Coordinates of C-alpha atoms in Angstrom, one line a residue:
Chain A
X1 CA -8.2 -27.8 -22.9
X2 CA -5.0 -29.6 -25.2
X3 CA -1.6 -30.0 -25.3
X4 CA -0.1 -27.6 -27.8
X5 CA 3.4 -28.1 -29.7
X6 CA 5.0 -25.0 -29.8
X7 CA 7.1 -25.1 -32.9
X8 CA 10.0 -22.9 -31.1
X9 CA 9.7 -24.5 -27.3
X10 CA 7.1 -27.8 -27.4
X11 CA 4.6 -29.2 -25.8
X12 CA 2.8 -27.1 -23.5
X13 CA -0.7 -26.6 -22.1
X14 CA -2.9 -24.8 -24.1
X15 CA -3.0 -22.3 -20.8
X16 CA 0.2 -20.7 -21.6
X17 CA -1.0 -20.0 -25.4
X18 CA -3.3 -17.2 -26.8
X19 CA -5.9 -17.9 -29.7
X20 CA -5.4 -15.2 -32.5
X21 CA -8.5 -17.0 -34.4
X22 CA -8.8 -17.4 -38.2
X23 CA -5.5 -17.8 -40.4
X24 CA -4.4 -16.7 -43.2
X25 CA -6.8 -13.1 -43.2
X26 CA -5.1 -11.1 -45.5
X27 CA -4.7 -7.7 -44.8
X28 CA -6.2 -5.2 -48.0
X29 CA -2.9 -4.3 -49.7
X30 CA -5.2 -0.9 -50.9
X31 CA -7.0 -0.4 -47.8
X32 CA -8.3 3.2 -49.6
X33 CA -9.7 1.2 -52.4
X34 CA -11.9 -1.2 -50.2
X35 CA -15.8 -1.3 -50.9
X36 CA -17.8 -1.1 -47.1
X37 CA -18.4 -4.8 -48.0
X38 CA -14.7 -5.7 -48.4
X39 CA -13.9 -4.1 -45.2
X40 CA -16.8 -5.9 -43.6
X41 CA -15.7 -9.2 -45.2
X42 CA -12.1 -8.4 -43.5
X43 CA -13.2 -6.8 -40.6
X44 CA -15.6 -9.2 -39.1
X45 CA -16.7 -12.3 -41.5
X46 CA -15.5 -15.8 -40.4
X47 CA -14.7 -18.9 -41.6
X48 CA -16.2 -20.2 -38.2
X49 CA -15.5 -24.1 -39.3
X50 CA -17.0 -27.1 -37.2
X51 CA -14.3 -29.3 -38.4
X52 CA -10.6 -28.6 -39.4
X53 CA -9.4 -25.2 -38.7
X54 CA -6.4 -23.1 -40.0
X55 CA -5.7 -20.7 -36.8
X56 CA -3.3 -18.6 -35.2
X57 CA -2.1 -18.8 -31.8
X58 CA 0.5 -17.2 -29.7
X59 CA 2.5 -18.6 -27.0
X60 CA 1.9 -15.3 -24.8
X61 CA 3.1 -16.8 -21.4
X62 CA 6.4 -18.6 -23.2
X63 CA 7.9 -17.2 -26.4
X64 CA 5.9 -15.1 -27.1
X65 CA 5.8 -15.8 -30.7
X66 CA 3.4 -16.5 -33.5
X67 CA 2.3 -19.6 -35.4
X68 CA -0.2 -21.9 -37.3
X69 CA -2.2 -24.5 -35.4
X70 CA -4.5 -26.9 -37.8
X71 CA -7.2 -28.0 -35.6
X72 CA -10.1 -30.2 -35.6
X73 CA -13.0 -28.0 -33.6
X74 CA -15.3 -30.5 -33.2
X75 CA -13.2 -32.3 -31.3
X76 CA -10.0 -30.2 -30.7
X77 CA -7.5 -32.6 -31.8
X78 CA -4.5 -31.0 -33.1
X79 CA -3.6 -32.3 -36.6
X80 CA -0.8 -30.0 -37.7
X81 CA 1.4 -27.3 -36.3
X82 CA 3.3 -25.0 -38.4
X83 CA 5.3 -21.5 -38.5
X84 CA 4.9 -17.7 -39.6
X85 CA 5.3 -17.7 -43.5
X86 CA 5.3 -21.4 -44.2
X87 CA 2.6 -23.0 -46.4
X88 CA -0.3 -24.6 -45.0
X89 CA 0.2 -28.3 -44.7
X90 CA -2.5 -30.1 -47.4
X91 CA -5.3 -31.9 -45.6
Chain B
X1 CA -57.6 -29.0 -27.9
X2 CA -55.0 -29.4 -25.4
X3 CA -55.9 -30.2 -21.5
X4 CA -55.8 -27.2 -19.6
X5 CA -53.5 -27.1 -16.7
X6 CA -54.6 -26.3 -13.3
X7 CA -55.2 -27.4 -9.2
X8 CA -58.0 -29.2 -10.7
X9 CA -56.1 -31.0 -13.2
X10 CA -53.4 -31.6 -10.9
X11 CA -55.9 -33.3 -8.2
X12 CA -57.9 -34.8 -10.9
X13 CA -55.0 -36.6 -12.6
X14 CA -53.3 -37.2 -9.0
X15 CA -56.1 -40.1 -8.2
X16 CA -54.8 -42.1 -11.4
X17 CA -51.4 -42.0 -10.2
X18 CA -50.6 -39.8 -13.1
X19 CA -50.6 -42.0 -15.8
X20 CA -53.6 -40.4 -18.1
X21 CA -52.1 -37.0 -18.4
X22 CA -52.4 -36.2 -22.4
X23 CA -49.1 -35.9 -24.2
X24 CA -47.7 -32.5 -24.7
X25 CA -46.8 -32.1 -28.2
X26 CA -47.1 -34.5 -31.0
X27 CA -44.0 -36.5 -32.5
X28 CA -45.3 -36.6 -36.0
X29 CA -43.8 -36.9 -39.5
X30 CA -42.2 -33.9 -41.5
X31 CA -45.1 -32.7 -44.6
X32 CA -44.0 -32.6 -47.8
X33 CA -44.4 -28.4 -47.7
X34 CA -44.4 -26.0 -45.1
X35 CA -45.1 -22.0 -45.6
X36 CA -42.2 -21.7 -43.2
X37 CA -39.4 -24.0 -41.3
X38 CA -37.6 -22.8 -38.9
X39 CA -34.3 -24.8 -38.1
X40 CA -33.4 -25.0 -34.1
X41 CA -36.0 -26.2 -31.7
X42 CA -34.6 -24.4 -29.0
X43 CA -36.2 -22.0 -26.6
X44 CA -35.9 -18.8 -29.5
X45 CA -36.8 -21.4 -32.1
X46 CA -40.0 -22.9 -30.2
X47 CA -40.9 -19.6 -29.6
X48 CA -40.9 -18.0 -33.2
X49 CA -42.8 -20.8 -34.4
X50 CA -45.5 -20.2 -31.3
X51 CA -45.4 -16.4 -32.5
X52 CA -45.9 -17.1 -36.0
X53 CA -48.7 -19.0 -35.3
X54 CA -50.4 -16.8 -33.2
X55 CA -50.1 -13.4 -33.9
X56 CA -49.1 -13.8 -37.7
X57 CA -51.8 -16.7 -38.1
X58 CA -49.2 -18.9 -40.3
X59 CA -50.8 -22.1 -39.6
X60 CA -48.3 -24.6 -42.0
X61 CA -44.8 -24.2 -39.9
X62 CA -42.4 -27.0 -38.6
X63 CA -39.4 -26.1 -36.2
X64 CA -36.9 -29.2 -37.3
X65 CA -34.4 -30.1 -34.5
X66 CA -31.6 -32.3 -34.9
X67 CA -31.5 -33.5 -31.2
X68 CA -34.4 -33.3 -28.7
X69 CA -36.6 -29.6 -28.7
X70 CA -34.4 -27.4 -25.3
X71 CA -31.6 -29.8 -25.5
X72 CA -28.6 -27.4 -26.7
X73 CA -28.3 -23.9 -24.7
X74 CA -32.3 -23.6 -23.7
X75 CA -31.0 -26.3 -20.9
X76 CA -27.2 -25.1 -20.6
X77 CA -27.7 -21.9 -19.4
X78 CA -28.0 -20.1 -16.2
X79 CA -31.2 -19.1 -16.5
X80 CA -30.9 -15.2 -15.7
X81 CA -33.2 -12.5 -17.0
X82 CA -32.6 -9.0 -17.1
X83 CA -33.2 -6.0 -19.4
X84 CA -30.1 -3.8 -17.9
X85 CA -28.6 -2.9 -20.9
X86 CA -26.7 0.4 -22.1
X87 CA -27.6 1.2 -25.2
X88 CA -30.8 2.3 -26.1
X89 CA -31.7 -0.9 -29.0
X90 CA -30.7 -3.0 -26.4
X91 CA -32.5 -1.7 -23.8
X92 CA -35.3 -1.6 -26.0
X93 CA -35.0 -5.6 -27.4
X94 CA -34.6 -7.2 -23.6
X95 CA -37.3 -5.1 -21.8
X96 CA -39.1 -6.1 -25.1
X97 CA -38.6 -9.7 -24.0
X98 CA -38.7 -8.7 -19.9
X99 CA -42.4 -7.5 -20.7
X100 CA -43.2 -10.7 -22.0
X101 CA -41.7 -13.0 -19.2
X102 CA -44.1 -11.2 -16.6
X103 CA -46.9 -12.7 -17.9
X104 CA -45.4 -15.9 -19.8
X105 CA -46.8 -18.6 -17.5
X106 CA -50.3 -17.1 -18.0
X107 CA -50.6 -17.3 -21.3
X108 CA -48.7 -20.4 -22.2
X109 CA -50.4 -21.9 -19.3
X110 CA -47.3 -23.2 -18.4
X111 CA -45.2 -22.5 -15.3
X112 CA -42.5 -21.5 -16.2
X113 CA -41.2 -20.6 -12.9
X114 CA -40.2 -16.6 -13.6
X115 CA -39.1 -15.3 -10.2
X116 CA -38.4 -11.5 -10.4
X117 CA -35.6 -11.9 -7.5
X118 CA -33.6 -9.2 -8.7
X119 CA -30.4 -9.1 -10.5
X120 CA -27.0 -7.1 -9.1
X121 CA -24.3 -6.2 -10.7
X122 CA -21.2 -5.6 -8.2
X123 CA -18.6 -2.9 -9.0
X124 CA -15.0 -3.5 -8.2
X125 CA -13.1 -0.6 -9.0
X126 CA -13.3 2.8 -9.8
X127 CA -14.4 2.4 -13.7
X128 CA -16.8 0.1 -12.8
X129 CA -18.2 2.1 -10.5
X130 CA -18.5 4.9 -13.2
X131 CA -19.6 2.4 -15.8
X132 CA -22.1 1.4 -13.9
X133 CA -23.6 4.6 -12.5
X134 CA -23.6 5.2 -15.8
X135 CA -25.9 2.6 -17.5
X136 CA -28.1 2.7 -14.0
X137 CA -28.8 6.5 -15.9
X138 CA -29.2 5.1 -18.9
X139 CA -31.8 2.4 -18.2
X140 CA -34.0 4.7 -16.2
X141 CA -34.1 6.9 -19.4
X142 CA -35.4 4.1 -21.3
X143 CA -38.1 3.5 -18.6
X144 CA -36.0 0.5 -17.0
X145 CA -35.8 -0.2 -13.4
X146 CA -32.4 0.4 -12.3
X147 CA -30.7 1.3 -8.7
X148 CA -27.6 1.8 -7.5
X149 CA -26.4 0.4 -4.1
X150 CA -23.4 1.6 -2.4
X151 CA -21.0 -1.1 -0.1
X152 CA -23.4 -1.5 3.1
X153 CA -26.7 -1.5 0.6
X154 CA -25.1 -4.4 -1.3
X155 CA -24.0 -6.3 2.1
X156 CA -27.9 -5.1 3.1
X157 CA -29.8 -7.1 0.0
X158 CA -27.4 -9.8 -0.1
X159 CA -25.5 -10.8 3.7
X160 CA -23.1 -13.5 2.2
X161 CA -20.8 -11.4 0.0
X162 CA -17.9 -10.3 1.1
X163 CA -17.6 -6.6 1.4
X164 CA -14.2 -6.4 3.4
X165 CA -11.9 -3.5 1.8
X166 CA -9.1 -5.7 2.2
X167 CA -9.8 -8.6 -0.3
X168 CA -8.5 -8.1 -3.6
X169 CA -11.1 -6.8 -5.3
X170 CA -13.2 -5.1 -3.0
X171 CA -17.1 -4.4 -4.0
X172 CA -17.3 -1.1 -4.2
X173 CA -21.0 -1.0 -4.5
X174 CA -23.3 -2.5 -7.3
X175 CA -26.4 -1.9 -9.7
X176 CA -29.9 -4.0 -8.7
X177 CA -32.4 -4.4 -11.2
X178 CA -35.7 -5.8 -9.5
X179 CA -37.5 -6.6 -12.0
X180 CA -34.6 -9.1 -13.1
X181 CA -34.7 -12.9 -12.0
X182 CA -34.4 -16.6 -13.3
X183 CA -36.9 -18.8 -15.1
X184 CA -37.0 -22.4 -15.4
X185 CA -35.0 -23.1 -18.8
X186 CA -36.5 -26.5 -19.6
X187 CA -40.3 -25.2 -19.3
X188 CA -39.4 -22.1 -21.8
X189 CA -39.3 -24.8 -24.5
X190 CA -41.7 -27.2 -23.3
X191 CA -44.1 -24.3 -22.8
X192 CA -43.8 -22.6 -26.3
X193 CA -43.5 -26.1 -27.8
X194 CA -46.9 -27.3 -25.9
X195 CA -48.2 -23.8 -27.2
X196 CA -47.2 -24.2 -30.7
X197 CA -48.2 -28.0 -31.3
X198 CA -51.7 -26.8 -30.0
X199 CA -52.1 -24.6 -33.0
X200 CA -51.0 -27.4 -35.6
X201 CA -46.8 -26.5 -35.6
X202 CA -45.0 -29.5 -36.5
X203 CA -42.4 -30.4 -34.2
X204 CA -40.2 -32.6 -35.9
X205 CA -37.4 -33.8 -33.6
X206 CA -34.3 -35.9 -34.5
X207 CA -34.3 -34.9 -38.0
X208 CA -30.7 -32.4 -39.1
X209 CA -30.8 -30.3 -41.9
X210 CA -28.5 -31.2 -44.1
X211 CA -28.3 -28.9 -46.7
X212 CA -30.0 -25.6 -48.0
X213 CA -31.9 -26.0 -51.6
X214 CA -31.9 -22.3 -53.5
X215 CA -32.9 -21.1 -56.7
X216 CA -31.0 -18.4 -57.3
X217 CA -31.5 -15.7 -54.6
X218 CA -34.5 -17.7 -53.3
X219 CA -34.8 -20.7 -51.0
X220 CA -36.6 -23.5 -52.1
X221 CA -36.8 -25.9 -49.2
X222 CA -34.1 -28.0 -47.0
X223 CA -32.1 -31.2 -47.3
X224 CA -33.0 -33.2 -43.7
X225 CA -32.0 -36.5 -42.5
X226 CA -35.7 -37.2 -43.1
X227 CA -35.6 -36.0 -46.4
X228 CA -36.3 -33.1 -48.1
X229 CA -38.8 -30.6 -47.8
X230 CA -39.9 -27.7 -49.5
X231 CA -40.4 -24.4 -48.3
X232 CA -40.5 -20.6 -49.5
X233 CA -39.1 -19.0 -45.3
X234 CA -36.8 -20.5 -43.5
X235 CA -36.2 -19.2 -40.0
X236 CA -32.5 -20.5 -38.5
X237 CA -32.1 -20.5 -34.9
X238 CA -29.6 -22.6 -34.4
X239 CA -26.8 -21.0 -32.0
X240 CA -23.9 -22.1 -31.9
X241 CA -24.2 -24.0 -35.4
X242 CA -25.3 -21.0 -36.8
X243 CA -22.2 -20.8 -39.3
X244 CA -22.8 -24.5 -40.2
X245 CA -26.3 -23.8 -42.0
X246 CA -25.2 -20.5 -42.8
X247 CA -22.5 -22.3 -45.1
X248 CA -25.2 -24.6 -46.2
X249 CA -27.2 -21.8 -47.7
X250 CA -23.6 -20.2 -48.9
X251 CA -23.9 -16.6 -47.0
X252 CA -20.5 -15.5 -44.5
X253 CA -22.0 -14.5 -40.7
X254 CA -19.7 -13.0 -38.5
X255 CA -19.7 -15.1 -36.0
X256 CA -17.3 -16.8 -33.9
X257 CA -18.9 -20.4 -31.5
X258 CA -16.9 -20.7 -28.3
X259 CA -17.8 -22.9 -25.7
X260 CA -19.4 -21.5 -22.2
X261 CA -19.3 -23.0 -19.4
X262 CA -21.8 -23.5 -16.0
X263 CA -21.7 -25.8 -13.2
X264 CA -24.1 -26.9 -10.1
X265 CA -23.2 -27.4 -6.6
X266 CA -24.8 -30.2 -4.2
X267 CA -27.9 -28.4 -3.2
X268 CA -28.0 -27.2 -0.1
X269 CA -30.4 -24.8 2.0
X270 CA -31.9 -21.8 1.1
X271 CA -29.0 -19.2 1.2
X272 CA -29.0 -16.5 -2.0
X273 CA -32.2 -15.4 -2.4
X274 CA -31.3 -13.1 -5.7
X275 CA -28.7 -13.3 -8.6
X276 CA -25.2 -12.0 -8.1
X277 CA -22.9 -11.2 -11.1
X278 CA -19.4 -9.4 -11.6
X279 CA -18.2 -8.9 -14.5
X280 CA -14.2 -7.6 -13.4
X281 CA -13.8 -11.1 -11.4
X282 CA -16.2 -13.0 -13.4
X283 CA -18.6 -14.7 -10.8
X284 CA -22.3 -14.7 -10.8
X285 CA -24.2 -17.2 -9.1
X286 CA -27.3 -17.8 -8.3
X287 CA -29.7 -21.0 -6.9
X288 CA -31.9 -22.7 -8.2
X289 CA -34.8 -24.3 -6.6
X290 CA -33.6 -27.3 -6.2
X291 CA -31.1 -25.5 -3.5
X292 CA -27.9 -26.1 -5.8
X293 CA -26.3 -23.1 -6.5
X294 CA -26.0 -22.1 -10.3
X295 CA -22.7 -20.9 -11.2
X296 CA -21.9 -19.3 -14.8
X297 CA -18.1 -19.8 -15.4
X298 CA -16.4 -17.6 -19.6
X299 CA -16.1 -18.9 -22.8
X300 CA -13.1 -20.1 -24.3
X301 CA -11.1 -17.9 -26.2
X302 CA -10.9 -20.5 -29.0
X303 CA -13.2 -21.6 -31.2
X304 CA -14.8 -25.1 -30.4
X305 CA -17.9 -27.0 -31.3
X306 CA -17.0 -29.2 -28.3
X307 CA -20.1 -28.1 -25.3
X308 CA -17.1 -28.9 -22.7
X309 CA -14.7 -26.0 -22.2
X310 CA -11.6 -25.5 -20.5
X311 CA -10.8 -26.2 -16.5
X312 CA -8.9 -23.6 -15.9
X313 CA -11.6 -21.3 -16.7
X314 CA -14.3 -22.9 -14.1
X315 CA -11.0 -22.8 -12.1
X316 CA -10.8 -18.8 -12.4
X317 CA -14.8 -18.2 -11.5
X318 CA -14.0 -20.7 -8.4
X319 CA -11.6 -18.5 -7.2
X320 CA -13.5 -15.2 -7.4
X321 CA -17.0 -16.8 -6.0
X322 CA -14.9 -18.2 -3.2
X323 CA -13.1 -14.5 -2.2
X324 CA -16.7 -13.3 -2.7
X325 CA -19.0 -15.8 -0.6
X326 CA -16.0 -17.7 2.2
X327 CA -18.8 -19.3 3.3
X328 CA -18.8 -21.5 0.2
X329 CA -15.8 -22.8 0.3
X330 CA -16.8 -26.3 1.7
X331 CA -19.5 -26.6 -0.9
X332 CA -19.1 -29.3 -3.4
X333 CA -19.2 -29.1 -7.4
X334 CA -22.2 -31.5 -8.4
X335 CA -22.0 -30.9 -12.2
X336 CA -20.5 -29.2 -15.1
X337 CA -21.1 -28.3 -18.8
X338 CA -20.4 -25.9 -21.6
X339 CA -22.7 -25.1 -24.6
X340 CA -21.9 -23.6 -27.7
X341 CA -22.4 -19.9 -28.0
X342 CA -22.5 -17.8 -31.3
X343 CA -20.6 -14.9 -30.1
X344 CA -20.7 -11.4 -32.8
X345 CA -18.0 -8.7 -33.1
X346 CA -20.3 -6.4 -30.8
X347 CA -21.9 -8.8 -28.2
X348 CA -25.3 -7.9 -30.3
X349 CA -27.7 -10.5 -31.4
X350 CA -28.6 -10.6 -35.4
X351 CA -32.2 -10.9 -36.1
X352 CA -31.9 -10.4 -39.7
X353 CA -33.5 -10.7 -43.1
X354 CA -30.6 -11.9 -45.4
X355 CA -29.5 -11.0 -49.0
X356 CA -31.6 -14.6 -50.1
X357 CA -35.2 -14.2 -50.2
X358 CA -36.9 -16.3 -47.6
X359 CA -33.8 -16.8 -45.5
X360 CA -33.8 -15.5 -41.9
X361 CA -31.1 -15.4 -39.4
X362 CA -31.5 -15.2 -35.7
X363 CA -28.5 -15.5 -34.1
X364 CA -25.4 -14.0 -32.2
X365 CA -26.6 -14.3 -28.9
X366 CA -23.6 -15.5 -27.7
X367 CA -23.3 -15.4 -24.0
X368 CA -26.7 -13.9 -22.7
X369 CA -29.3 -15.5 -25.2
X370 CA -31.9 -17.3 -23.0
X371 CA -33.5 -14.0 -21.2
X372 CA -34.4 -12.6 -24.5
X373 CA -36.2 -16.0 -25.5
X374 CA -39.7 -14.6 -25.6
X375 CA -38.8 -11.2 -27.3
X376 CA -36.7 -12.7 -29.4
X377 CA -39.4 -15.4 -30.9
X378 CA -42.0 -12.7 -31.0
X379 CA -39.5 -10.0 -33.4
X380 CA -38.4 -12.7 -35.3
X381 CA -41.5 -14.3 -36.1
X382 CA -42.7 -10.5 -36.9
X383 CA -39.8 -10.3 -39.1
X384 CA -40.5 -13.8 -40.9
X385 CA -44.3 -12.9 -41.5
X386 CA -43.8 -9.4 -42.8
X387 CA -40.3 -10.0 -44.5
X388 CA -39.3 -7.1 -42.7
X389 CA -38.0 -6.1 -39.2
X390 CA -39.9 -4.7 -36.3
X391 CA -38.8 -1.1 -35.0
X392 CA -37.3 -3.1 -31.9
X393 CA -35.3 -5.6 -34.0
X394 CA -34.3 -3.1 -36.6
X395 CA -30.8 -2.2 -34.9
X396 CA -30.1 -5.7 -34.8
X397 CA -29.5 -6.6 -38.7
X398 CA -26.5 -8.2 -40.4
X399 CA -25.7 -5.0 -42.8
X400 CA -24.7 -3.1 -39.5
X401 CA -21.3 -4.8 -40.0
X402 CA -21.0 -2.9 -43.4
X403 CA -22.5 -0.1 -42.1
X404 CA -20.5 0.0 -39.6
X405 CA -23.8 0.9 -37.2
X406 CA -23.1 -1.9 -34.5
X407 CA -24.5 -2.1 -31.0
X408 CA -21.6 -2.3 -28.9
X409 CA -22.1 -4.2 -26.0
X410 CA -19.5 -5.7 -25.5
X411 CA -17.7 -3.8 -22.2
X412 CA -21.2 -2.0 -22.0
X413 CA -23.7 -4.5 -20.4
X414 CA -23.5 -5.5 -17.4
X415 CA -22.5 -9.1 -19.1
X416 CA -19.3 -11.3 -18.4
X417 CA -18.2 -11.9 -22.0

């Protein structure tokens, strides 16, 4: 349980937010073209990091919009927050 | 060779005030080689090393744990056994490990508690009701013990619920599964690791694996904060950091660690005599001998390594117990936890050879790991030793998520994911 900075409304608990999980998942441009191990690799294989995280979230019970949250899990301290589209901040 | 417990030990060792009783497992020093390592000296862990050595007659294994051996979910869980699954390799994999249980204490000559005081499953709506009917027929074609109990049969086996029509989500009836029950959690490990040290496995506690040595597609030992050591099988059990060593040995798992939670109550007077779980509201409780009453709370929907959790989730299982059992609504909260749990796309453990040689995975248990402890030690171990599955662990290996064969349990089970 954190405070989260919703980059369109602020601080809020982390309650009022829904986790999307790993960032930055592209989806297969040629989805037709995909080997059974590509899909598997997009489908289900994750990153899984104890440490800092690139992840989604969505503020479901505010905005409702979508965004980047860098997050430490072994500790769930928030490091960075940022939008749809923008570049991931450099650790 | 090992004391054998009994009465007469027990009397024998009571008139010197209990201060002779012979250690239970050695705390010695890693070799420089083993013929197999298996990372995680949890319950599964302990157990896979005990199954190794005796029905595979490996005698040159070491379980390495980074804390103390049943310190990370072996002792976080809520203890509950069943084998009610849906589909038929499930069914098959937890009566596997049911089986066992029945005659666990026996043969490790350890208690380890197992009371068979049934397990039900209440129904709150309509779809439950179907969904359960349904895997009640399922389990008694795969030779499992499974009833179904309408309203007054549910109020009948278990007084305290609530079966008014009026609360919000009325019990509309419920599956019991006899057989089902609690263990004590802490003895699991202690047992298998008594059991193991007594035929020469190496327990080697506070000591983390720090990396995974390969040649090529084969492993060649591990990295450990007591050095390295070599090996040619290496067995990883280690839950919720099974993506950590997994990275280590540079493979992808498709796993995602959440924290679950559970908390204890002040113990109080003998009152639920079986284990109650709904999946809709998300409430099963239990007690424990001790009197408290054992309360599983969800996971997180975020991944954390952080064995806390989130109050408003133990807030949201308070709320349903309390509609369920009003007579619990003076009792007081004693303690509260959360452990790590590997959770996979389709509920289903992986018990898995890899695409290294020598490297095993068991893993994925996510919520509901700890009643398939001994079944899960014994198909692994078989899977270690032969380098291939057994026909019960077969369904459970990591190329189902190419495949695309997985064992969806996820709404399935009778489990509160």
């Amino acid at each position: 349980m954190f405070i989260i900075n919703c980059p369109y409304c602020g601080e809020r608990d982390q309650t009022e937010f829904s986790c999307g999980g790993e960032a930055h998942i592209e989806r297969p441009k040629q989805p037709t073209e995909l080997s059974d191990d590509q899909w598997a690799e997009y489908l289900f294989m994750r990153k899984n990091i104890k440490g800092i995280q690139f992840e989604r979230w969505n503020h479901i019970h505010g905005c409702r919009k979508w965004f980047n949250v860098v997050r430490d899990t072994s500790n769930d301290k928030i490091h960075a927050v940022y939008k749809m589209g923008e570049r991931p901040p450099v650790k | 060779m090992k004391n054998k417990y009994s009465i007469f030990s027990l009397i024998k060792n009571a008139f010197s005030g209990h201060e002779n009783w012979q250690r239970a497992w050695r705390d010695p020093e890693p070799k420089k080689e083993y013929d197999a390592i298996i990372i995680g000296g949890g319950g599964h862990g302990l157990a896979t090393a005990y199954y190794l050595a005796k029905k595979h007659k490996m005698n040159k294994i070491a379980v390495v744990e980074k804390g103390w051996i049943g310190g990370g979910n072996t002792g976080r869980n809520t203890t509950i056994i069943r084998s009610n699954y849906l589909w038929d390799a499930s069914a098959g994999l937890y009566d596997h490990a049911l089986k066992i249980w029945e005659g666990l204490s026996q043969e490790l000559n350890y208690n380890v508690m197992f009371s068979q005081r049934g397990v039900m499953n209440l129904a709150h709506n309509l779809q439950d009701v179907r969904d359960l009917k349904r895997r009640t027929h399922a389990n008694r074609l795969n030779g499992i013990d499974a009833v179904w109990l309408n309203t007054e049969e549910v109020k009948k086996f278990c007084p305290i619920i609530n079966t008014s029509p009026n609360i919000r989500y009325p019990v509309l009836g419920g599956t019991l599964q006899k057989r089902a029950g609690t263990a004590r959690h802490d003895a699991v490990a202690w047992g298998y690791a008594r059991g193991a040290d007594e035929m020469g496995v190496d327990i080697i506690q506070n000591c983390e694996v720090k990396g995974i040595k390969r040649n090529g597609v084969e492993v060649e030992g591990i990295e450990t904060t007591k050095g390295f050591i070599k090996t040619k099988k290496i067995g990883v059990v280690a839950a919720g950091h099974s993506s950590v060593i997994a990275n280590m040995a540079g493979i992808r798992l498709p796993l995602e660690s959440k924290p679950l939670q559970a908390l204890v109550s002040e113990p109080v007077k003998p009152i639920i005599d079986t284990v109650v779980m709904s999946n809709a509201v998300h409430a099963y409780v239990s007690q424990s001998d001790k009197g408290e009453l054992v309360i599983g709370a969800g996971t997180d929907s975020y991944v954390s390594y952080t064995q806390k959790g989130s109050h408003n989730i133990v807030e949201e299982t308070l709320r349903a117990i309390l509609e369920l059992y009003p007579i619990f609504s003076r009792m007081k909260m004693l303690r509260q936890w959360g452990g790590i749990v590997d959770i996979c796309p389709d509920a289903s453990p992986i018990i898995s050879k890899t695409q290294i040689k020598g490297l095993y995975f068991n893993c994925g248990w996510g919520t509901g790991g700890f009643k398939a402890t001994p079944g899960s030690g014994d198909l692994f171990a078989h899977t270690i030793a032969n380098d291939e599955p057994h026909r019960l662990n077969a369904a459970f290996n990591l190329n189902r998520f190419v495949s695309g064969d997985l064992v969806d349990e996820h709404g399935a089970a009778a489990v509160a994911h």
